[in-house]
């Protein structure tokens, strides 16, 4: 059997690994990647001779996919967890503790955001349970639309936007409730009388386990292990320019006939490849917009007096150019003993990718200046590097779940073809890995 996996990010690599594990050495497996490297939006680089992730650097701890993969691949010793320090929010020209007992920054009561928003907003949150709620079963809205109407614009800008910006590189106005916060949508569908009650129902139960996990030597270790275990023929710098259904399978340009295909490609690429084969699925994928961002990794003197926090998120409307800082040497114990103090600065949100056009020197200077502002320190990095992510994150806009359901229904009619990727059921690394596994299982079941 000859199978093509199109897209060499984590979704495609997991699909390839699962197919190899199931079908063995007789499988002719070809992995095509349009970029000059594998990994997609995961990348580990050397900074001062030590590995640093300049894409995603953590995964949700309660999901099992990444620990399970590490265990399967003999990499369990790579699993690390944060030190447990809390982030700060920069709002109104000063830092505030990140509110607790929120759902992606949406408060469960006025005391949750006291000090972060003004008294009028606190009174509005307190009054919210007394106001009638307009929510129809099965409908969707942007997170901003729902939260601003019930709790006020300050909650969106100062509490919700900073958190959504970290996950989607977007804002609450570009993200839909149903796809991004399914537990909240379920509570509203079940008849929660107000947003406060819905948040209380949707909050996950308290847990003593770690919220996040990471890899000691970076995601590059996992990517290489998956590539080695899958043992595909790798074709980098090779965009797929055509996909045609044949009597016995598929014609994939430029590699020819294959028995089956996994499209682990970004939504616009998937849309282009499916346009003549499955126009409804192509239209659904083509309607998903992407956000661009950039990461600046800074190596500071080891004795730099960084705040004793895991990071600093920036509220919407602030004069800073960066949207967030990860104080990596504070967040991760395994990084604390390095010769340099590590900080990651993030730039770019949906609808504003201007920072990506700045030269590296300008981005680094902006990162240093903004970090100096929020810490009150005079900072001079010893080394720095820039990673740009153009179109790196899909936006889960209102109606996303219906769009993906329509796409999946049409793909289901196509024999020996499966799709995977961050635009389907979650942008996090575990969700992408799960999509790769699901794609492989679809092909194997046929």
mmCIF file of N, CA and C in Angstrom, residues 5 13 59 69 71 81 195 223 264-265 330 410 419 437 443:
data_model
loop_
_atom_site.group_PDB
_atom_site.id
_atom_site.type_symbol
_atom_site.label_atom_id
_atom_site.label_comp_id
_atom_site.label_asym_id
_atom_site.label_seq_id
_atom_site.Cartn_x
_atom_site.Cartn_y
_atom_site.Cartn_z
ATOM 1 N N UNK A 5 1.016 11.388 3.176
ATOM 2 C CA UNK A 5 0.615 12.318 4.226
ATOM 3 C C UNK A 5 1.105 13.693 3.792
ATOM 4 N N UNK A 13 2.698 14.213 11.308
ATOM 5 C CA UNK A 13 3.677 13.270 11.845
ATOM 6 C C UNK A 13 3.002 12.202 12.699
ATOM 7 N N UNK A 59 1.667 22.322 26.782
ATOM 8 C CA UNK A 59 0.403 21.695 26.405
ATOM 9 C C UNK A 59 -0.456 21.542 27.653
ATOM 10 N N UNK A 69 2.103 9.774 23.963
ATOM 11 C CA UNK A 69 3.079 9.682 22.879
ATOM 12 C C UNK A 69 4.498 9.579 23.419
ATOM 13 N N UNK A 71 5.438 8.378 26.211
ATOM 14 C CA UNK A 71 5.605 7.039 26.773
ATOM 15 C C UNK A 71 5.816 6.004 25.665
ATOM 16 N N UNK A 81 6.998 19.868 34.060
ATOM 17 C CA UNK A 81 5.848 20.688 34.442
ATOM 18 C C UNK A 81 6.332 22.039 34.974
ATOM 19 N N UNK A 195 -25.220 34.576 32.672
ATOM 20 C CA UNK A 195 -23.836 34.220 32.366
ATOM 21 C C UNK A 195 -23.083 33.802 33.621
ATOM 22 N N UNK A 223 9.216 15.638 17.718
ATOM 23 C CA UNK A 223 9.070 15.647 16.261
ATOM 24 C C UNK A 223 10.044 14.669 15.609
ATOM 25 N N UNK A 264 -2.977 16.865 6.142
ATOM 26 C CA UNK A 264 -2.693 17.500 7.423
ATOM 27 C C UNK A 264 -2.130 18.889 7.146
ATOM 28 N N UNK A 265 -2.916 19.666 6.436
ATOM 29 C CA UNK A 265 -2.501 20.956 5.909
ATOM 30 C C UNK A 265 -3.327 22.077 6.529
ATOM 31 N N UNK A 330 11.470 31.591 34.954
ATOM 32 C CA UNK A 330 10.642 31.542 36.162
ATOM 33 C C UNK A 330 9.576 30.452 36.035
ATOM 34 N N UNK A 410 -18.803 15.950 4.310
ATOM 35 C CA UNK A 410 -18.463 15.730 2.905
ATOM 36 C C UNK A 410 -17.194 14.891 2.772
ATOM 37 N N UNK A 419 -8.626 14.072 6.852
ATOM 38 C CA UNK A 419 -8.045 15.395 7.123
ATOM 39 C C UNK A 419 -7.636 15.474 8.583
ATOM 40 N N UNK A 437 -4.172 11.168 14.898
ATOM 41 C CA UNK A 437 -4.579 9.801 15.229
ATOM 42 C C UNK A 437 -5.925 9.465 14.600
ATOM 43 N N UNK A 443 -8.518 6.019 7.902
ATOM 44 C CA UNK A 443 -7.993 5.254 6.773
ATOM 45 C C UNK A 443 -7.927 3.763 7.111
#
